[in-house]
XYZ file of C-alpha atoms in Angstrom:
569
model
C 95.276 118.137 82.354
C 98.157 119.554 84.340
C 101.589 120.584 83.159
C 104.387 118.027 83.840
C 108.077 118.255 84.348
C 108.537 115.460 81.783
C 110.652 116.568 78.899
C 109.168 116.420 75.384
C 110.497 113.487 73.276
C 109.054 110.788 75.538
C 106.506 108.593 73.743
C 103.104 107.118 74.163
C 104.500 104.231 76.261
C 105.488 106.777 78.978
C 102.031 108.322 78.643
C 100.534 104.927 79.420
C 102.772 104.338 82.542
C 102.246 107.923 83.740
C 98.398 107.397 83.386
C 98.222 104.124 85.269
C 100.465 105.726 87.936
C 98.019 108.600 88.180
C 94.908 106.346 88.443
C 96.323 104.627 91.335
C 97.131 101.243 89.820
C 99.255 99.282 91.999
C 100.126 96.900 89.282
C 100.301 96.303 85.492
C 99.616 92.784 84.717
C 101.182 92.045 81.208
C 101.198 89.024 78.919
C 103.798 90.173 76.572
C 103.170 91.395 73.128
C 105.419 93.087 70.581
C 103.516 96.446 70.945
C 104.380 97.026 74.561
C 108.217 97.857 73.870
C 107.456 101.641 74.415
C 105.895 100.709 77.942
C 108.775 98.547 78.857
C 111.185 101.209 77.865
C 109.379 103.797 79.996
C 109.332 101.425 82.946
C 113.133 100.730 82.558
C 113.819 104.507 82.435
C 111.609 105.098 85.486
C 113.414 102.254 87.370
C 116.738 103.708 86.364
C 115.839 107.175 87.454
C 113.880 106.378 90.474
C 110.607 107.752 89.229
C 107.374 106.416 90.327
C 105.544 103.611 88.372
C 103.148 100.850 89.146
C 104.644 97.308 89.882
C 104.932 95.238 86.717
C 104.166 91.594 86.446
C 105.546 89.760 83.466
C 103.202 86.862 82.728
C 103.118 84.151 80.235
C 99.565 83.616 79.459
C 96.661 85.942 78.951
C 94.282 84.219 81.247
C 96.963 84.341 84.019
C 97.234 88.107 83.518
C 93.546 88.760 83.522
C 92.755 86.283 86.364
C 95.506 87.674 88.732
C 93.894 91.202 88.000
C 90.667 89.649 89.012
C 91.724 88.080 92.215
C 93.615 91.325 93.186
C 90.486 93.316 92.418
C 88.244 91.091 94.344
C 90.118 91.795 97.441
C 91.083 95.592 96.921
C 88.082 96.726 94.832
C 90.351 99.085 92.894
C 91.096 99.064 89.079
C 94.450 97.581 87.868
C 96.085 97.639 84.398
C 96.255 94.656 82.100
C 98.133 94.641 78.914
C 97.478 91.852 76.400
C 98.892 91.351 72.774
C 96.771 92.644 69.798
C 93.424 91.002 68.878
C 94.713 87.390 69.318
C 95.787 88.071 72.893
C 92.572 89.801 73.591
C 90.726 86.829 72.305
C 92.874 84.427 74.338
C 92.162 86.448 77.501
C 88.467 87.080 76.725
C 87.042 84.288 78.964
C 88.761 85.724 81.942
C 87.585 89.275 80.996
C 84.106 88.167 80.899
C 84.636 86.477 84.140
C 85.699 89.733 85.612
C 82.655 91.399 84.273
C 80.411 88.813 85.963
C 82.424 89.163 89.068
C 82.105 92.999 89.026
C 85.972 93.503 89.187
C 87.236 96.849 87.919
C 90.306 96.875 85.561
C 91.487 98.596 82.563
C 92.504 96.105 79.751
C 94.556 97.331 76.717
C 95.885 95.817 73.658
C 96.931 97.237 70.223
C 96.698 97.217 66.476
C 98.328 98.974 63.654
C 96.933 101.916 61.966
C 99.476 102.341 59.092
C 100.716 98.805 58.241
C 104.186 100.316 57.507
C 102.833 102.738 54.919
C 103.556 105.774 56.757
C 106.654 107.787 57.954
C 108.220 106.986 61.216
C 109.120 103.648 62.742
C 108.024 100.547 61.129
C 105.421 98.695 63.273
C 106.293 95.343 61.692
C 104.790 93.108 59.107
C 103.153 90.854 61.517
C 100.408 93.471 61.920
C 99.673 93.338 58.096
C 99.861 89.510 57.792
C 98.510 88.127 60.948
C 97.449 90.342 63.823
C 94.775 92.746 62.649
C 91.171 92.133 62.807
C 88.222 93.985 60.956
C 86.570 96.555 63.151
C 89.558 96.751 65.486
C 90.086 94.793 68.784
C 87.790 97.277 70.526
C 84.964 96.011 68.579
C 85.882 92.457 69.538
C 85.923 93.450 73.191
C 82.622 95.287 73.321
C 80.364 92.310 74.281
C 82.453 91.181 77.232
C 83.480 94.554 78.750
C 81.712 97.464 80.386
C 83.048 100.000 77.857
C 85.366 99.581 74.836
C 86.896 102.066 72.455
C 90.097 103.305 70.804
C 92.710 105.795 71.938
C 93.262 107.661 68.626
C 95.939 110.338 69.714
C 98.904 110.194 72.188
C 97.726 113.585 73.462
C 94.329 112.157 74.621
C 95.803 108.807 75.727
C 96.375 109.544 79.494
C 92.960 110.975 80.065
C 91.378 108.185 78.051
C 93.017 105.775 80.481
C 91.684 107.892 83.419
C 88.156 107.646 81.850
C 88.537 103.950 81.443
C 89.465 103.480 85.179
C 86.750 105.714 86.405
C 84.157 103.838 84.320
C 85.529 100.464 85.476
C 85.293 101.578 89.180
C 81.756 102.911 89.017
C 78.741 100.591 89.576
C 78.246 98.134 88.184
C 82.082 97.664 88.473
C 83.678 95.726 85.651
C 86.533 95.626 83.079
C 86.973 98.378 80.402
C 88.932 98.102 77.388
C 91.206 100.469 75.425
C 92.728 99.770 72.069
C 96.013 101.763 71.733
C 97.516 101.642 68.276
C 101.227 100.893 68.193
C 101.786 104.035 66.170
C 100.246 105.994 69.100
C 102.611 104.354 71.502
C 105.607 105.188 69.387
C 104.497 108.887 68.977
C 106.253 111.741 70.720
C 104.267 112.804 73.779
C 104.456 116.273 75.169
C 104.388 115.282 78.833
C 100.933 116.417 79.780
C 99.700 114.058 82.439
C 96.281 112.824 83.435
C 94.989 113.950 86.909
C 94.617 111.204 89.606
C 91.125 109.679 89.580
C 88.912 110.573 92.585
C 86.665 108.081 94.336
C 83.195 107.955 93.110
C 80.486 109.858 95.050
C 77.905 107.571 96.682
C 74.193 107.373 95.903
C 71.811 106.568 98.557
C 68.154 105.624 98.830
C 66.256 108.484 100.453
C 64.267 108.043 103.708
C 61.187 108.523 101.676
C 62.006 105.319 99.794
C 63.429 103.378 102.832
C 60.607 104.065 105.214
C 57.944 102.132 103.206
C 60.281 99.177 102.899
C 60.856 99.201 106.688
C 57.010 99.132 107.170
C 56.738 96.157 104.841
C 59.392 94.302 106.854
C 57.671 95.039 110.122
C 54.389 93.758 108.692
C 55.872 90.689 107.228
C 55.293 87.411 109.205
C 57.812 85.232 107.308
C 60.362 87.401 105.462
C 63.698 86.035 103.982
C 66.761 87.584 102.645
C 68.412 86.153 99.407
C 71.884 87.366 98.349
C 74.586 86.552 95.867
C 77.126 89.458 96.287
C 76.347 91.607 99.255
C 79.905 90.593 100.515
C 81.467 92.119 97.456
C 80.484 95.575 98.338
C 82.796 97.423 100.769
C 81.249 97.029 104.209
C 78.402 94.909 102.719
C 79.166 91.790 104.666
C 78.918 93.541 108.029
C 76.037 95.632 106.994
C 74.015 92.508 106.013
C 74.713 90.839 109.275
C 73.566 93.967 111.266
C 70.405 94.287 108.993
C 69.468 90.528 109.470
C 70.033 90.543 113.196
C 68.219 93.723 113.706
C 65.062 92.246 112.089
C 65.656 88.646 112.993
C 65.386 87.547 109.189
C 66.986 84.417 107.835
C 69.489 84.833 105.078
C 69.766 82.363 102.053
C 72.808 82.204 99.846
C 71.773 80.419 96.843
C 74.117 78.240 94.600
C 74.579 81.312 92.438
C 76.341 83.137 95.333
C 79.705 84.254 94.109
C 81.480 85.453 97.373
C 80.936 85.052 101.086
C 78.078 87.326 102.201
C 77.048 85.992 105.607
C 78.627 83.984 108.313
C 77.607 80.279 107.485
C 77.586 79.193 111.149
C 75.420 82.125 112.108
C 71.888 81.067 113.348
C 70.239 83.140 110.777
C 72.084 81.572 107.865
C 69.364 79.512 106.038
C 71.499 77.524 103.700
C 71.578 77.659 99.900
C 68.084 76.568 98.775
C 65.565 79.351 98.177
C 62.947 76.504 97.138
C 61.329 76.146 100.567
C 60.839 79.974 100.801
C 58.871 80.195 97.356
C 55.702 79.258 98.974
C 56.174 80.166 102.672
C 57.790 83.584 102.481
C 55.470 86.671 102.465
C 58.425 89.019 101.769
C 61.524 88.274 99.846
C 64.465 90.878 100.183
C 66.908 90.397 97.154
C 70.083 92.039 98.355
C 72.612 92.110 95.407
C 70.918 89.096 93.876
C 71.151 88.893 90.034
C 69.266 85.744 89.272
C 67.368 84.551 92.430
C 64.699 82.341 90.554
C 65.268 79.607 88.273
C 63.663 78.973 85.804
C 63.175 82.782 85.539
C 59.417 82.376 85.217
C 59.225 80.589 88.705
C 57.800 83.504 90.693
C 56.930 83.337 94.387
C 53.436 82.376 95.126
C 52.535 85.121 97.494
C 55.535 87.226 98.608
C 56.237 90.668 97.901
C 59.767 91.246 96.257
C 62.070 94.026 97.413
C 65.298 94.528 95.306
C 68.068 96.248 97.184
C 70.866 96.855 94.619
C 72.870 99.663 93.389
C 72.279 98.589 89.767
C 69.390 95.926 89.873
C 69.017 95.524 86.157
C 72.517 94.440 85.127
C 73.072 95.648 81.501
C 75.451 92.608 80.813
C 72.985 90.015 81.711
C 71.013 88.955 78.665
C 67.809 87.802 80.476
C 67.091 88.917 84.073
C 63.795 88.425 85.924
C 63.503 89.770 89.591
C 59.587 90.090 89.876
C 60.248 93.352 91.879
C 57.489 95.205 93.668
C 59.948 97.776 95.088
C 63.436 98.957 94.403
C 65.926 100.408 96.778
C 68.780 101.729 94.662
C 71.920 103.247 95.679
C 74.948 102.045 97.982
C 73.724 98.634 99.328
C 75.702 98.884 102.613
C 74.262 102.316 103.387
C 70.550 101.011 102.587
C 71.078 97.967 104.882
C 72.367 100.224 107.627
C 69.366 102.638 107.096
C 67.006 99.779 107.335
C 68.763 98.223 110.382
C 68.324 101.596 112.235
C 64.551 101.415 111.552
C 64.193 98.036 113.360
C 63.053 99.547 116.717
C 60.334 98.548 119.112
C 59.662 95.251 117.300
C 56.700 93.184 118.434
C 58.530 90.478 120.228
C 55.559 88.038 120.117
C 55.449 88.630 116.256
C 59.258 88.081 115.838
C 59.647 85.246 118.151
C 57.988 82.509 115.769
C 60.200 83.120 112.732
C 63.278 83.313 115.117
C 62.408 80.007 116.633
C 61.578 78.479 113.311
C 64.943 79.454 111.747
C 66.793 78.236 114.949
C 65.345 74.856 114.338
C 66.159 75.020 110.590
C 69.784 75.985 111.513
C 70.038 73.396 114.221
C 68.760 70.656 111.737
C 71.327 71.767 109.087
C 74.119 71.663 111.617
C 73.033 68.276 112.741
C 72.994 66.999 108.917
C 76.395 68.547 108.254
C 77.804 66.744 111.482
C 76.196 63.476 110.370
C 77.510 63.853 107.002
C 81.115 64.389 108.340
C 80.823 61.534 110.730
C 79.948 59.297 107.937
C 82.715 60.534 105.855
C 85.233 60.037 108.669
C 84.249 56.308 108.928
C 84.968 55.485 105.262
C 88.304 54.014 104.125
C 88.333 56.063 100.941
C 88.144 59.877 100.814
C 84.649 61.285 100.469
C 84.688 64.874 99.250
C 82.947 65.902 102.566
C 85.867 64.589 104.542
C 88.157 66.669 102.419
C 86.218 69.867 102.905
C 85.703 69.370 106.587
C 89.524 68.483 107.130
C 90.486 71.711 105.391
C 87.974 73.705 107.485
C 89.733 72.365 110.679
C 93.155 72.975 109.566
C 92.371 76.530 108.273
C 90.512 77.370 111.625
C 92.069 80.695 113.038
C 94.309 81.404 110.057
C 91.984 84.024 108.290
C 92.105 82.242 105.002
C 90.873 83.139 101.435
C 89.254 80.320 99.626
C 89.036 80.558 95.709
C 86.744 77.835 94.467
C 86.616 76.509 90.915
C 84.844 73.222 91.735
C 81.576 72.237 89.913
C 80.107 68.958 91.250
C 81.791 69.628 94.659
C 80.944 73.320 95.066
C 78.059 72.803 97.452
C 80.220 70.534 99.537
C 82.934 73.073 99.775
C 80.376 75.802 100.690
C 78.601 73.770 103.131
C 81.552 72.155 104.978
C 84.294 74.797 104.762
C 81.812 77.242 106.287
C 83.680 80.500 105.567
C 82.415 83.190 108.057
C 84.443 86.423 107.524
C 84.494 89.152 104.719
C 86.452 88.531 101.659
C 87.170 84.805 102.714
C 85.351 83.037 99.842
C 85.169 83.649 96.092
C 83.587 81.512 93.513
C 85.150 81.878 89.894
C 82.751 83.185 87.374
C 82.456 82.480 83.824
C 84.229 79.654 82.037
C 86.612 77.127 83.715
C 90.297 77.784 83.724
C 90.925 80.875 85.620
C 90.832 79.941 89.231
C 94.503 79.378 89.737
C 95.238 82.856 88.424
C 92.456 84.390 90.555
C 94.015 82.782 93.669
C 97.306 84.221 92.701
C 95.855 87.757 92.461
C 94.140 87.257 95.832
C 97.457 86.279 97.351
C 99.231 89.315 95.720
C 96.511 91.557 97.423
C 96.743 89.708 100.727
C 100.234 88.340 101.434
C 99.740 87.843 105.020
C 96.789 85.486 104.551
C 96.865 81.861 103.344
C 95.032 81.517 100.073
C 93.536 78.064 99.228
C 92.389 77.148 95.621
C 89.714 74.335 95.572
C 89.432 72.820 92.019
C 88.265 69.613 90.414
C 90.499 67.673 88.221
C 88.647 68.452 85.105
C 88.635 72.107 85.850
C 92.460 72.040 86.736
C 93.109 70.793 83.290
C 91.475 73.924 81.781
C 93.704 76.181 83.770
C 97.067 77.363 82.179
C 98.939 75.521 84.779
C 102.506 76.003 83.819
C 102.153 79.799 83.299
C 100.391 79.948 86.653
C 103.157 78.006 88.493
C 105.669 80.276 86.762
C 103.897 83.377 88.167
C 103.641 81.799 91.673
C 107.416 80.994 91.577
C 108.542 84.331 90.024
C 106.539 86.683 92.212
C 106.618 84.684 95.532
C 102.986 83.835 95.664
C 102.598 80.632 97.631
C 99.074 79.174 97.580
C 97.669 75.884 98.560
C 96.054 74.035 95.606
C 93.701 71.144 96.645
C 92.207 69.086 93.768
C 89.013 67.227 94.215
C 90.026 64.415 91.831
C 87.260 62.120 90.930
C 88.787 61.141 87.607
C 85.837 62.239 85.560
C 83.952 65.207 84.214
C 81.150 64.418 86.638
C 78.949 67.314 85.712
C 78.924 66.419 81.990
C 78.220 62.800 82.860
C 75.319 63.743 85.195
C 73.763 65.884 82.310
C 74.164 62.971 79.842
C 72.503 60.716 82.306
C 69.547 63.285 83.079
C 68.862 63.883 79.335
C 69.012 60.284 78.182
C 68.429 58.103 81.253
C 67.631 55.107 79.106
C 69.713 55.961 76.075
C 72.344 54.087 74.240
C 75.128 55.215 76.684
C 73.127 53.903 79.654
C 72.702 50.657 77.905
C 76.221 50.130 76.701
C 78.263 52.028 79.357
C 79.954 54.152 76.724
C 79.933 57.815 78.427
C 81.853 59.966 75.974
C 83.458 63.245 76.923
C 83.847 62.479 80.668
C 86.688 60.081 81.380
C 89.842 61.589 82.992
C 91.362 58.405 84.306
C 93.997 58.796 81.508
C 95.396 61.832 83.106
C 98.914 61.531 84.610
C 99.527 62.488 88.354
C 98.420 66.004 88.531
C 100.642 67.069 91.297
C 103.634 66.178 89.293
C 103.495 69.250 86.939
C 104.544 71.368 89.890
C 107.733 69.466 90.725
C 109.912 71.308 88.139
C 109.146 74.548 89.970
C 110.275 73.048 93.279
C 106.943 73.026 94.721
C 105.547 70.894 97.489
C 103.451 67.987 95.925
C 101.342 65.160 97.326
C 98.877 62.698 96.067
C 96.524 61.180 98.645
C 94.281 58.227 98.180
C 93.413 57.077 101.871
C 91.441 58.909 104.501
C 94.153 58.380 107.176
C 96.802 60.084 104.919
C 94.535 63.121 104.268
C 94.934 65.376 107.182
C 98.895 64.826 107.507
C 99.218 65.593 103.917
C 97.246 68.805 104.176
C 99.171 69.816 107.240
C 102.445 69.356 105.541
C 101.205 71.379 102.597
C 100.024 74.298 104.660
C 103.331 74.272 106.484
C 105.106 74.549 103.014
C 102.815 77.295 101.957
C 103.616 79.153 105.256
C 107.209 78.798 104.529
C 106.835 80.363 101.166
C 106.275 77.442 98.735
C 103.113 76.763 96.665
C 101.825 73.279 97.517
C 99.484 71.069 95.453
C 97.556 68.206 97.013
C 95.967 65.902 94.575
C 93.229 64.055 96.539
C 91.522 61.127 94.928
C 87.896 61.430 96.087
C 85.136 58.720 95.937
C 82.629 60.776 93.965
């Protein structure tokens, strides 16, 4: 620790603000709780006196606070601070924290408890901690299963460096959320002003040439290799490095349905779609690049292919069951490994490479023709097919450098296939439970204010979102996004499972499909009207493009727009 010019008498609230300032947090995302008065007082004093402090966002729901930190971290890859309320607030935000863990987003989450329950000298923490808010084992015990690291800050004197440690752990691979329980009595305790040092960027780990060379030899000898990736684009420089690697060796790239971000240009001739199935018997070498769960069911192994796993942390500790069938691991910085492998693609046998390049070009041409045919068919229908909606969005977003945050389920393949995002950090699929996507989109907009952000969501998923708190955050902090609802008036994925499990059951006989009907919902766009947002409901194909154009114009002018599109399926 270093000495500070801060005068004694300042309390743990200022220690928290000082620490988040030191670790480089741009923002503190807070869903208010009674324990955070010391932090608010510190911020008010710093604002009054012109002292540095992270930006503060006052948010009205825990999922919004965590989700916005997730969206911001997806774009910036740097840990931010999140403050929730006690154990109940932590539980309310737990789904979104788990989503951040699955997405590999660094953040430091904190909430509080009481350690004295009013039975000690000093300020009274309040009877609510004794009656309602405390939980056996403390909130850090609750947070342990869905965070990367969880503990308690037991002293105001170690509090700043505990936050530093939490931030450094959150940032290192595998990146993810950490949790710190800060008892209210610690926040109220006098702090001597000793600050934490700023965090230092992690050092990088690289696969050695002795490890890379044999893999390069395996690629050179392979007749039909394939790359499969879920999150290469999440790594800094990973998108560009994967393109260079695939092009150097002329290897097709599959982004399976489990892909959580844009990893490879979808219009590139080497993009091989989203189905690994055809490669299970054909490939003789499968290169899993940041691919957590490539095979389903997990026991479905390739019939003859060798498997090379390229991943900084291939065995993810937060995944309960993970089967990779690896023959070789290349661990360390993924972008660096891909660049090393690309450099070794010299003097390739053109006669050996040409057949697989030709085969992939034929596959790609067939896929593009199928996409075009699907879009032509959708254009000819009077009602709105989801394909038409995705294709129209793609046309209108062309050249605007958009970010798409997707929380559709039954339409997720349509969105990926027909929006065809082709740039780094241009597409993110929300991880974990439904109901976080709107906040993630707002966080992405906070990190990239000069880029249009589009949130695609089904009507069922939208109802899981804390809509009113999300609209409030958008309005309060000037974060205009375009919300496009694929509204089929049903929980389609749930209905499909019922039909799949019981194709000749009682529900199929009587037509009584429980748990799926959403026709009773009111106009979804109407909820945005009290916030002065642009709202549209569209039910005919000829009205679709004009409505989306008006919505994009409203977003460009600074107003969130929601377009509720009634689709056919």
